[in-house]
Amino acid sequence: MNWRKKTEELVAREIMRFSTYSLILILVFIIAVIFVKGFRALTPDMVLKTPQGGFYYGGEGGVLNAIVGSIYIACGATLIAIILGIPAALYINVSLTKYKRLKNIIRFFLDALWGIPSIVYGAFGFTLMLLMGMNASLISGIIVVALLITPIVVRTFDEILSTIPRGLHEASLALGSTRTEMAYRVLFKQGFSGFITAVLLAFGRGIGDAASVLFTAGYTDLIPTALDEPAATLPLAIFFQLSSPIPEVRERAFAAAAILTIIILIISLAARFLSARYSKTNLR
Amino acid sequence: MYTSVITDTTLPEVNLGIRGNGHHPIVSIQRLNVYAGNHHILKNINLDIPKNKITVLLGPSGCGKTTLLKCMNRLTDLYHELKVTGDVWIDGDNILKSNDNIAALRQKMGLLSQRPYPLPMSIFKNVAYGIKLKGIYDKKLIQYNVEKYLREVGLWEEVKDRLHQPAVGLSIGQQQRLCLARGLAVRPQIILADEPTSALDPISSKIIENLFKELKKNYTIILVTHVLRQAVRLADHVVFMSYGEIIEEGAPADLFKNPATEKLREYIYDGN
Ligand SMILES: Nc1ncnc2c1ncn2[C@@H]1O[C@H](COP(=O)(O)OP(=O)(O)OP(=O)(O)O)[C@@H](O)[C@H]1O
Ligand SMILES: [Mg+2]
């Protein structure tokens, strides 16, 4: 008996260990490949300049247009997603506590929205733009990406909010809070780390998605200066350059991928830092 | 008795209403029924709670003591599955019927739960929270009151140097006293305490018990406990419940010496 338990324990532990480390290894491998392949093209020019003459044949310049475009779109979309998402997630957990059915239906729809592939959002946005007589532009890109990531913000934040013990709801109401005060002064704070995770996930998906911006934001070598101008994005920069027959250009695709990865890493670290700082005051 | 509640005029008073004198019950529960689906949790409860006394609710686990407390400040609103009927009069208001300003109604009652739930903020802000909800923003006044109530629960000396650190850093016993201070700071008339010492060591429990003895001069305390000795030490009035019904109530001396029902006798003697 004892012997059986011991082997069971050992095997289970080894399986868990293997899964964990192989996942991390794959991740490290991906990052290594991108950096090794893109390393030579990763020059200061690459992040400081927009494409110059003959860029797509291996000429001068960089992908500053795509970096700026991606950051504009991801930040704009994340901002919209936050503005829509916080009240929605709090509403589900505060005003709907008595309506279990409705709550489940709303969660079901949000999950469905989360699962819809981004190319569908892109196609939807494109149709809408045609109807409204709009061209590919920064604002269209922002709106479509916002639609894509808002369900992520709401559901991720909602999951954390729903784990907050009833006792904390009761305590804040008993002190005389209205439901709104409880939502924003207590639950929001208590769920802050979940909120940060939500924003991070949403931002990552937003900045990394190619399909939703392909038809809606378009592509341009210029840095957009107004909301109705088209905007380049890093995922599309990678896509276009990777399909080039010229090796130097393909190298730049990897450099662009490396830049995208770095941006996401920076955001992740900042988010971790923030949530660690704020969750110190939280009930565990 | 009446005046002692309002001798300190640093905070605006909650409306003391028409029933605010010692001869009337401060809480009067009539024909209260609570259901969760088919489950009849509280069965036709009729109960008067005397002002500025400690009323102890006793009864086996699951008999509905917590639910009864929750009816008194309408925390039952939080649970979609609970259906509540009947009347709960608190200080002249029928709180189950009136729909205006539940938040203000709830401020007439302080809640101390089985385990402390500090708000996700600093020690200072935990106490200041309820004060601010009353519309007081004067910094000096808030500071004065935070200190006053932390002193009242005997926590001031322990925390005065770390007021701005997170409340979750305190020990459970300290957190429980902080929760009491935070509840007192909104100047309630009634304290609802649901097994407030069950997570505490004997010394911290003793501190809370002594606080209650002190507090009953100014507050009405409704205490749920499973500790019979605690009930004997503290109670002015005892209510014994079983399966959602009130079986017996009365002065502790009578009730504990001569239980009228078999149920209470069993509870007292088998418990110890
Ligand atoms: N929200 C709810 N939904 C369904 N049933 C509930 C709910 N709240 C309480 N009950 C039921 O009501 C009964 C009384 O519960 P309550 O928590 O009031 O008991 P209690 O006397 O406080 O017990 P304990 O001493 O263990 O704390 C229990 O049978 C419980 O299962
Ligand atoms: Mg209970």
Coordinates of C-alpha atoms and ligand atoms in Angstrom, one line a residue:
Chain A
M1 CA 0.0 0.0 0.0
N2 CA 2.6 2.4 1.1
W3 CA 4.7 1.6 -1.8
R4 CA 1.8 2.2 -4.2
K5 CA 1.1 5.6 -2.8
K6 CA 4.7 6.5 -3.1
T7 CA 5.0 5.7 -6.7
E8 CA 1.7 7.4 -7.4
E9 CA 2.9 10.5 -5.7
L10 CA 6.2 10.3 -7.6
V11 CA 4.6 9.8 -11.0
A12 CA 2.1 12.6 -10.5
R13 CA 4.7 15.0 -9.4
E14 CA 7.0 14.2 -12.4
I15 CA 4.1 14.7 -14.8
M16 CA 3.3 18.1 -13.3
R17 CA 7.0 19.0 -13.3
F18 CA 7.4 17.9 -16.9
S19 CA 4.3 19.9 -18.1
T20 CA 5.4 23.1 -16.3
Y21 CA 9.0 23.1 -17.5
S22 CA 8.2 22.1 -21.1
L23 CA 5.8 25.0 -21.4
I24 CA 8.3 27.4 -20.1
L25 CA 10.9 25.9 -22.4
I26 CA 8.7 26.3 -25.5
L27 CA 8.1 29.9 -24.6
V28 CA 11.8 30.6 -24.1
F29 CA 12.4 28.8 -27.4
I30 CA 9.9 31.0 -29.3
I31 CA 11.5 34.2 -27.9
A32 CA 15.0 32.9 -28.7
V33 CA 14.1 32.1 -32.3
I34 CA 12.5 35.6 -32.8
F35 CA 15.5 37.3 -31.4
V36 CA 18.1 35.2 -33.1
K37 CA 16.4 35.7 -36.5
G38 CA 15.7 39.3 -36.0
F39 CA 18.8 40.3 -34.1
R40 CA 20.7 41.7 -37.1
A41 CA 17.8 43.9 -38.2
L42 CA 17.2 45.2 -34.7
T43 CA 18.9 48.5 -35.2
P44 CA 18.1 51.9 -33.7
D45 CA 16.8 52.9 -37.1
M46 CA 14.3 50.1 -36.9
V47 CA 12.5 51.7 -33.9
L48 CA 13.3 55.3 -34.7
K49 CA 12.4 55.7 -38.4
T50 CA 9.4 55.2 -40.6
P51 CA 9.9 53.2 -43.9
Q52 CA 12.0 55.2 -46.3
G53 CA 12.4 54.7 -50.1
G54 CA 12.7 51.1 -51.1
F55 CA 12.2 49.9 -47.5
Y56 CA 10.2 46.9 -48.7
Y57 CA 13.1 45.9 -51.0
G58 CA 15.6 46.0 -48.1
G59 CA 16.1 49.8 -48.2
E60 CA 16.4 52.4 -45.5
G61 CA 14.1 53.0 -42.5
G62 CA 12.2 51.2 -39.8
V63 CA 8.8 50.3 -38.5
L64 CA 8.1 53.3 -36.3
N65 CA 4.9 53.8 -38.2
A66 CA 3.7 50.3 -37.1
I67 CA 5.0 50.7 -33.5
V68 CA 3.1 54.0 -33.1
G69 CA 0.0 52.7 -34.9
S70 CA -0.1 49.6 -32.7
I71 CA 0.3 51.6 -29.5
Y72 CA -2.3 54.1 -30.5
I73 CA -4.8 51.4 -31.4
A74 CA -4.1 49.1 -28.4
C75 CA -4.2 52.0 -25.9
G76 CA -7.3 53.6 -27.5
A77 CA -9.1 50.3 -27.6
T78 CA -8.0 49.3 -24.0
L79 CA -9.2 52.7 -22.8
I80 CA -12.6 52.1 -24.3
A81 CA -12.7 48.6 -23.0
I82 CA -11.9 49.8 -19.5
I83 CA -14.5 52.5 -19.6
L84 CA -17.2 50.0 -20.7
G85 CA -15.8 47.1 -18.8
I86 CA -15.5 48.3 -15.2
P87 CA -19.1 49.4 -14.8
A88 CA -20.3 46.2 -16.6
A89 CA -18.3 43.8 -14.4
L90 CA -19.4 45.7 -11.3
Y91 CA -23.0 45.7 -12.4
I92 CA -23.0 42.0 -12.8
N93 CA -21.6 41.5 -9.3
V94 CA -23.5 44.2 -7.5
S95 CA -26.8 44.9 -9.1
L96 CA -27.5 41.5 -10.4
T97 CA -26.8 39.5 -7.2
K98 CA -30.5 38.7 -6.9
Y99 CA -30.9 37.7 -10.5
K100 CA -29.0 34.5 -11.0
R101 CA -30.5 33.6 -14.4
L102 CA -29.9 36.9 -16.0
K103 CA -26.4 36.9 -14.7
N104 CA -25.7 33.6 -16.3
I105 CA -27.2 34.6 -19.6
I106 CA -25.0 37.8 -19.7
R107 CA -21.9 35.7 -18.8
F108 CA -22.8 33.2 -21.5
F109 CA -23.0 36.0 -24.1
L110 CA -19.8 37.6 -23.0
D111 CA -18.0 34.2 -23.2
A112 CA -19.4 33.7 -26.7
L113 CA -18.1 37.2 -27.7
W114 CA -14.7 36.3 -26.3
G115 CA -14.6 33.2 -28.4
I116 CA -15.5 34.8 -31.7
P117 CA -12.4 34.8 -34.0
S118 CA -11.0 38.3 -34.6
I119 CA -11.4 38.0 -38.4
V120 CA -15.1 38.0 -37.7
Y121 CA -14.8 41.2 -35.8
G122 CA -12.7 42.6 -38.7
A123 CA -15.4 41.6 -41.3
F124 CA -18.1 43.1 -39.1
G125 CA -16.2 46.3 -38.7
F126 CA -15.5 46.4 -42.4
T127 CA -19.2 46.0 -43.3
L128 CA -20.1 48.7 -40.8
M129 CA -17.5 51.1 -42.3
L130 CA -18.8 50.5 -45.8
L131 CA -22.3 51.2 -44.6
M132 CA -21.2 54.5 -43.0
G133 CA -19.0 55.4 -45.9
M134 CA -15.8 55.4 -43.9
N135 CA -12.3 54.5 -45.0
A136 CA -9.8 52.4 -43.2
S137 CA -8.7 54.6 -40.3
L138 CA -7.2 54.7 -36.8
I139 CA -10.6 55.3 -35.3
S140 CA -12.2 52.3 -37.1
G141 CA -9.3 50.1 -35.9
I142 CA -9.7 51.4 -32.3
I143 CA -13.4 50.7 -32.3
V144 CA -13.2 47.2 -33.7
V145 CA -10.3 46.2 -31.4
A146 CA -12.3 47.7 -28.5
L147 CA -15.2 45.4 -29.4
L148 CA -12.8 42.5 -29.6
I149 CA -11.3 43.1 -26.2
T150 CA -14.1 44.5 -24.1
P151 CA -15.6 41.0 -23.3
I152 CA -12.1 40.0 -22.1
V153 CA -12.0 42.9 -19.7
V154 CA -15.5 42.3 -18.4
R155 CA -15.2 38.5 -17.9
T156 CA -11.8 38.5 -16.4
F157 CA -12.6 41.3 -14.0
D158 CA -16.0 39.6 -13.3
E159 CA -14.3 36.3 -12.5
I160 CA -12.2 37.9 -9.8
L161 CA -15.1 40.1 -8.4
S162 CA -17.2 37.0 -8.1
T163 CA -14.7 35.3 -5.8
I164 CA -14.9 38.2 -3.3
P165 CA -16.5 36.8 -0.1
R166 CA -20.1 37.8 0.7
G167 CA -18.8 38.9 4.1
L168 CA -17.1 41.8 2.5
H169 CA -20.2 42.9 0.6
E170 CA -22.1 42.6 3.9
A171 CA -19.5 44.5 5.9
S172 CA -19.5 47.4 3.5
L173 CA -23.3 47.6 3.2
A174 CA -23.6 47.3 7.0
L175 CA -21.4 50.4 7.3
G176 CA -24.0 52.3 5.3
S177 CA -22.6 52.2 1.8
T178 CA -24.9 52.3 -1.1
R179 CA -24.4 49.6 -3.7
T180 CA -22.5 52.0 -5.9
E181 CA -20.2 53.0 -3.1
M182 CA -19.6 49.4 -2.2
A183 CA -18.8 48.7 -5.9
Y184 CA -16.4 51.5 -6.5
R185 CA -14.8 52.0 -3.1
V186 CA -14.6 48.4 -1.8
L187 CA -15.1 45.8 -4.5
F188 CA -13.1 47.6 -7.1
K189 CA -10.1 47.9 -4.8
Q190 CA -10.5 44.3 -3.6
G191 CA -10.6 43.1 -7.1
F192 CA -7.8 45.4 -8.4
S193 CA -5.4 42.6 -9.2
G194 CA -8.0 41.0 -11.3
F195 CA -8.7 44.3 -13.0
I196 CA -5.0 44.6 -13.9
T197 CA -4.9 41.1 -15.2
A198 CA -8.0 41.9 -17.3
V199 CA -6.4 45.0 -18.8
L200 CA -3.2 43.2 -19.5
L201 CA -4.9 40.3 -21.3
A202 CA -7.0 42.7 -23.3
F203 CA -4.1 44.9 -24.2
G204 CA -2.0 41.9 -25.3
R205 CA -4.8 40.6 -27.5
G206 CA -5.4 44.0 -28.9
I207 CA -1.8 44.9 -29.8
G208 CA -1.1 41.4 -31.2
D209 CA -4.2 40.9 -33.4
A210 CA -3.8 41.2 -37.1
A211 CA -7.1 40.1 -38.5
S212 CA -9.2 42.7 -36.9
V213 CA -7.1 45.6 -38.1
L214 CA -6.4 44.3 -41.6
F215 CA -9.4 46.0 -43.2
T216 CA -10.3 48.5 -40.6
A217 CA -7.1 50.3 -39.8
G218 CA -5.4 49.6 -43.1
Y219 CA -1.7 50.2 -43.5
T220 CA 0.5 53.2 -44.2
D221 CA 4.1 54.2 -44.1
L222 CA 3.2 57.4 -42.3
I223 CA 2.5 58.0 -38.6
P224 CA -1.2 58.8 -38.3
T225 CA -1.8 62.4 -37.1
A226 CA -5.6 62.2 -37.0
L227 CA -8.2 59.7 -36.1
D228 CA -9.5 59.4 -39.7
E229 CA -6.1 58.6 -41.2
P230 CA -5.1 55.0 -41.7
A231 CA -2.7 53.4 -39.3
A232 CA 0.0 50.7 -39.6
T233 CA 0.3 48.0 -37.0
L234 CA 3.0 45.6 -35.9
P235 CA 1.2 42.4 -36.6
L236 CA 0.6 43.5 -40.2
A237 CA 4.1 44.8 -40.5
I238 CA 5.3 41.3 -39.5
F239 CA 2.8 39.7 -41.9
F240 CA 3.7 41.8 -44.9
Q241 CA 7.5 41.5 -44.5
L242 CA 7.5 37.9 -43.7
S243 CA 5.8 37.2 -47.1
S244 CA 8.7 39.0 -48.9
P245 CA 11.1 36.9 -51.0
I246 CA 14.0 39.2 -49.9
P247 CA 15.9 37.7 -46.8
E248 CA 16.7 41.2 -45.3
V249 CA 13.1 42.0 -45.3
R250 CA 12.1 38.7 -43.7
E251 CA 14.7 39.5 -41.0
R252 CA 13.0 42.7 -40.3
A253 CA 9.7 40.8 -39.8
F254 CA 11.4 39.0 -36.9
A255 CA 12.8 42.3 -35.6
A256 CA 9.3 43.7 -35.6
A257 CA 8.1 40.5 -33.8
A258 CA 10.8 41.1 -31.2
I259 CA 9.7 44.7 -30.7
L260 CA 6.1 43.5 -30.3
T261 CA 7.3 40.9 -27.7
I262 CA 9.3 43.5 -25.8
I263 CA 6.3 45.9 -25.6
I264 CA 4.1 43.1 -24.3
L265 CA 6.8 42.1 -21.7
I266 CA 7.1 45.7 -20.5
I267 CA 3.3 46.0 -20.1
S268 CA 3.3 42.7 -18.2
L269 CA 6.0 43.7 -15.8
A270 CA 4.3 47.1 -15.2
A271 CA 1.0 45.4 -14.5
R272 CA 2.6 42.9 -12.1
F273 CA 4.3 45.7 -10.3
L274 CA 1.0 47.7 -10.1
S275 CA -1.1 44.9 -8.9
A276 CA 1.4 43.8 -6.3
R277 CA 1.5 47.4 -5.0
Y278 CA -2.2 47.7 -4.8
S279 CA -3.2 44.2 -3.5
K280 CA -1.2 44.7 -0.4
T281 CA -4.2 46.2 1.3
N282 CA -6.5 43.4 0.2
L283 CA -8.3 40.7 2.1
R284 CA -6.9 37.3 1.4
Chain B
M1 CA -30.2 56.0 29.0
Y2 CA -31.6 57.8 26.1
T3 CA -29.4 60.8 26.5
S4 CA -26.3 58.8 26.9
V5 CA -26.4 57.9 23.3
I6 CA -26.2 61.5 22.2
T7 CA -24.0 63.1 24.8
D8 CA -21.2 63.3 22.3
T9 CA -22.4 65.7 19.6
T10 CA -19.3 65.6 17.4
L11 CA -21.2 63.6 14.8
P12 CA -24.7 64.3 13.5
E13 CA -27.2 62.0 15.0
V14 CA -29.2 59.3 13.3
N15 CA -32.8 59.9 13.8
L16 CA -33.6 58.3 17.1
G17 CA -37.3 58.1 16.3
I18 CA -40.3 57.7 18.5
R19 CA -39.3 54.5 20.2
G20 CA -36.0 55.7 21.6
N21 CA -36.7 55.4 25.3
G22 CA -35.7 52.6 27.7
H23 CA -39.2 51.2 28.2
H24 CA -39.9 50.2 24.7
P25 CA -38.2 47.5 22.7
I26 CA -35.7 49.0 20.2
V27 CA -36.3 46.1 17.8
S28 CA -39.6 44.5 17.4
I29 CA -40.0 41.6 15.1
Q30 CA -43.5 40.5 14.1
R31 CA -44.6 37.4 12.1
L32 CA -41.2 37.2 10.4
N33 CA -40.9 34.3 8.0
V34 CA -37.9 33.5 5.8
Y35 CA -37.9 30.9 3.0
A36 CA -35.3 29.7 0.7
G37 CA -37.2 27.8 -1.9
N38 CA -39.1 25.1 0.0
H39 CA -36.9 25.4 3.0
H40 CA -38.7 27.4 5.7
I41 CA -35.7 28.9 7.5
L42 CA -37.4 31.2 10.0
K43 CA -40.9 30.3 11.2
N44 CA -43.2 33.0 12.4
I45 CA -40.7 34.8 14.6
N46 CA -42.1 37.3 17.1
L47 CA -39.5 38.9 19.2
D48 CA -38.9 42.2 21.1
I49 CA -35.4 43.2 21.9
P50 CA -34.8 45.5 24.9
K51 CA -32.9 48.7 24.5
N52 CA -29.4 49.0 26.0
K53 CA -29.2 45.4 27.0
I54 CA -27.4 42.4 25.7
T55 CA -29.7 39.9 24.1
V56 CA -28.1 36.6 23.4
L57 CA -29.4 34.3 20.6
L58 CA -28.7 30.6 21.3
G59 CA -29.4 27.5 19.4
P60 CA -28.0 24.6 17.5
S61 CA -26.1 25.2 14.2
G62 CA -28.4 25.9 11.3
C63 CA -31.4 27.0 13.4
G64 CA -31.4 30.4 11.7
K65 CA -29.6 32.8 14.1
T66 CA -27.5 34.4 11.4
T67 CA -30.5 34.7 9.1
L68 CA -32.4 36.4 11.9
L69 CA -29.6 38.9 12.3
K70 CA -29.4 39.5 8.6
C71 CA -33.1 40.4 8.6
M72 CA -32.5 43.2 11.0
N73 CA -30.3 45.1 8.6
R74 CA -31.7 43.7 5.4
L75 CA -28.6 42.0 4.3
T76 CA -31.0 39.3 3.2
D77 CA -31.3 41.6 0.1
L78 CA -28.0 40.2 -1.0
Y79 CA -29.3 36.7 -1.4
H80 CA -31.6 36.1 -4.4
E81 CA -32.8 32.8 -2.9
L82 CA -34.2 34.2 0.3
K83 CA -37.8 35.4 0.6
V84 CA -38.7 37.4 3.6
T85 CA -42.1 38.3 4.9
G86 CA -43.4 40.0 8.1
D87 CA -42.3 43.1 9.9
V88 CA -39.1 44.3 11.5
W89 CA -39.6 47.5 13.4
I90 CA -36.4 49.2 14.3
D91 CA -36.7 52.4 16.2
G92 CA -40.0 53.3 14.7
D93 CA -39.3 52.3 11.1
N94 CA -40.5 49.1 9.5
I95 CA -37.3 48.3 7.7
L96 CA -38.7 45.5 5.6
K97 CA -41.3 47.7 4.1
S98 CA -39.6 51.0 3.8
N99 CA -37.6 51.4 0.7
D100 CA -36.0 54.8 1.1
N101 CA -32.5 55.0 2.2
I102 CA -31.6 51.5 3.4
A103 CA -28.1 52.7 3.7
A104 CA -29.0 55.1 6.5
L105 CA -31.2 52.5 8.2
R106 CA -28.2 50.1 8.1
Q107 CA -26.1 52.8 9.8
K108 CA -28.3 52.4 12.9
M109 CA -26.8 48.9 13.2
G110 CA -23.2 47.9 13.5
L111 CA -22.3 44.4 12.3
L112 CA -19.6 42.2 13.7
S113 CA -19.4 38.9 11.8
Q114 CA -17.9 35.6 12.7
R115 CA -14.7 36.4 11.0
P116 CA -13.4 39.9 10.5
Y117 CA -13.7 41.4 7.0
P118 CA -11.4 44.4 7.0
L119 CA -12.0 46.7 4.0
P120 CA -9.1 46.6 1.4
M121 CA -7.5 49.8 2.7
S122 CA -5.5 51.1 5.6
I123 CA -6.4 50.8 9.3
F124 CA -7.2 54.5 9.4
K125 CA -9.3 54.4 6.3
N126 CA -11.2 51.4 7.6
V127 CA -12.5 53.5 10.5
A128 CA -12.8 56.7 8.5
Y129 CA -14.9 54.9 5.8
G130 CA -18.2 54.9 7.6
I131 CA -17.6 58.4 9.0
K132 CA -17.1 59.7 5.5
L133 CA -20.3 58.0 4.3
K134 CA -22.1 60.1 6.8
G135 CA -21.0 63.2 4.9
I136 CA -18.2 64.3 7.1
Y137 CA -15.1 65.4 5.3
D138 CA -13.4 67.6 7.9
K139 CA -10.0 66.1 8.3
K140 CA -9.6 67.0 11.9
L141 CA -13.0 65.7 12.9
I142 CA -12.3 62.4 11.1
Q143 CA -9.0 62.1 12.7
Y144 CA -10.5 62.8 16.1
N145 CA -13.1 60.2 15.7
V146 CA -10.8 57.5 14.3
E147 CA -8.6 57.9 17.4
K148 CA -11.7 57.9 19.7
Y149 CA -13.1 54.7 18.4
L150 CA -9.8 52.9 18.1
R151 CA -9.3 53.8 21.8
E152 CA -12.8 52.7 22.6
V153 CA -12.0 49.1 21.5
G154 CA -8.5 49.2 23.0
L155 CA -6.7 49.1 19.7
W156 CA -5.2 52.6 19.6
E157 CA -2.0 51.9 21.5
E158 CA -1.3 48.8 19.3
V159 CA -1.8 50.5 16.0
K160 CA -1.1 54.2 16.4
D161 CA 2.2 53.9 14.7
R162 CA 1.0 52.1 11.7
L163 CA -2.4 53.7 11.0
H164 CA -1.6 53.9 7.3
Q165 CA -0.7 50.3 6.8
P166 CA -3.1 47.8 5.4
A167 CA -5.6 46.5 7.8
V168 CA -5.1 43.0 6.6
G169 CA -1.7 43.1 8.3
L170 CA -3.3 43.0 11.7
S171 CA -3.9 39.7 13.7
I172 CA -7.3 38.3 13.5
G173 CA -8.1 39.4 17.0
Q174 CA -7.0 42.9 16.2
Q175 CA -8.9 42.9 12.9
Q176 CA -12.0 41.9 14.9
R177 CA -11.6 44.9 17.2
L178 CA -10.9 47.1 14.2
C179 CA -14.2 45.9 12.7
L180 CA -15.9 46.8 15.9
A181 CA -14.3 50.3 16.0
R182 CA -15.3 50.8 12.4
G183 CA -18.9 49.8 13.2
L184 CA -19.0 52.1 16.3
A185 CA -17.7 55.0 14.3
V186 CA -20.9 55.3 12.3
R187 CA -22.6 55.7 15.7
P188 CA -25.2 52.9 15.5
Q189 CA -27.7 52.2 18.2
I190 CA -27.6 48.5 17.9
I191 CA -24.7 46.1 17.5
L192 CA -25.4 42.9 15.7
A193 CA -22.6 40.4 16.7
D194 CA -22.6 37.0 15.0
E195 CA -20.3 34.7 17.0
P196 CA -17.7 37.5 17.2
T197 CA -15.3 35.6 19.3
S198 CA -15.4 32.2 17.6
A199 CA -12.2 32.8 15.6
L200 CA -10.4 34.4 18.6
D201 CA -8.1 33.1 21.3
P202 CA -9.4 33.3 25.0
I203 CA -7.6 36.5 25.7
S204 CA -8.9 38.4 22.6
S205 CA -12.3 36.9 23.3
K206 CA -12.1 38.3 26.8
I207 CA -11.3 41.8 25.5
I208 CA -14.3 41.7 23.2
E209 CA -16.6 40.4 26.0
N210 CA -15.4 43.2 28.3
L211 CA -16.0 45.7 25.6
F212 CA -19.5 44.5 25.2
K213 CA -20.2 44.9 28.9
E214 CA -18.9 48.5 28.6
L215 CA -20.8 49.2 25.4
K216 CA -24.2 48.2 26.6
K217 CA -24.4 51.4 28.5
N218 CA -24.9 53.1 25.2
Y219 CA -25.8 50.4 22.7
T220 CA -28.2 47.6 22.3
I221 CA -26.3 44.4 21.6
I222 CA -27.7 41.3 19.9
L223 CA -25.1 38.6 20.3
V224 CA -25.1 35.1 18.7
T225 CA -22.9 32.7 20.5
H226 CA -22.3 29.0 20.9
V227 CA -20.4 29.4 24.1
L228 CA -22.8 28.9 26.9
R229 CA -20.5 30.4 29.5
Q230 CA -20.2 33.5 27.4
A231 CA -24.0 33.7 27.3
V232 CA -24.2 33.3 31.1
R233 CA -21.5 36.0 31.6
L234 CA -23.0 38.6 29.2
A235 CA -26.7 38.0 28.7
D236 CA -29.5 40.2 30.1
H237 CA -32.0 38.4 27.9
V238 CA -31.7 35.0 26.3
V239 CA -33.5 33.7 23.2
F240 CA -33.3 30.1 22.5
M241 CA -34.0 28.9 18.9
S242 CA -34.3 25.6 17.2
Y243 CA -35.2 24.7 13.6
G244 CA -36.2 28.3 12.8
E245 CA -38.5 28.8 15.8
I246 CA -38.1 30.6 19.1
I247 CA -38.5 27.9 21.7
E248 CA -37.9 29.9 24.9
E249 CA -36.8 33.3 25.9
G250 CA -36.3 35.1 29.2
A251 CA -33.8 36.2 31.8
P252 CA -30.7 34.0 31.8
A253 CA -31.0 33.1 35.5
D254 CA -34.4 31.6 35.0
L255 CA -33.7 30.0 31.6
F256 CA -30.4 28.3 32.5
K257 CA -31.5 27.1 35.9
N258 CA -35.0 25.9 35.0
P259 CA -35.3 25.3 31.3
A260 CA -39.0 24.9 30.5
T261 CA -38.5 22.8 27.4
E262 CA -36.8 19.5 26.8
K263 CA -35.0 21.0 23.8
L264 CA -33.3 23.7 25.9
R265 CA -32.4 21.3 28.7
E266 CA -30.8 19.0 26.2
Y267 CA -28.9 21.9 24.6
I268 CA -27.6 23.1 28.0
Y269 CA -26.6 19.7 29.5
D270 CA -25.5 17.8 26.4
G271 CA -23.5 20.8 25.3
N272 CA -21.3 20.7 28.4
Ligands
LIG1 N1 -28.9 32.0 1.3 C1 -29.4 30.8 1.7 N2 -29.9 30.0 0.8 C2 -30.4 28.8 1.2 N3 -30.4 28.4 2.5 C3 -29.9 29.2 3.4 C4 -29.4 30.5 3.1 N4 -28.9 31.1 4.2 C5 -29.2 30.2 5.2 N5 -29.8 29.1 4.7 C6 -30.3 27.9 5.5 O1 -31.0 28.4 6.6 C7 -30.7 27.7 7.8 C8 -30.2 28.6 8.9 O2 -29.0 29.2 8.6 P1 -28.2 30.2 9.5 O3 -26.9 30.5 8.9 O4 -29.1 31.3 9.9 O5 -27.9 29.3 10.8 P2 -27.2 29.6 12.1 O6 -28.2 29.4 13.2 O7 -26.5 30.9 12.0 O8 -26.1 28.4 12.2 P3 -24.6 28.5 12.7 O9 -24.7 28.4 14.2 O10 -24.0 27.2 12.2 O11 -24.0 29.7 12.2 C9 -29.7 26.7 7.4 O12 -30.3 25.5 7.2 C10 -29.1 27.2 6.1 O13 -28.8 26.1 5.3
MG2 MG -24.5 31.6 11.9

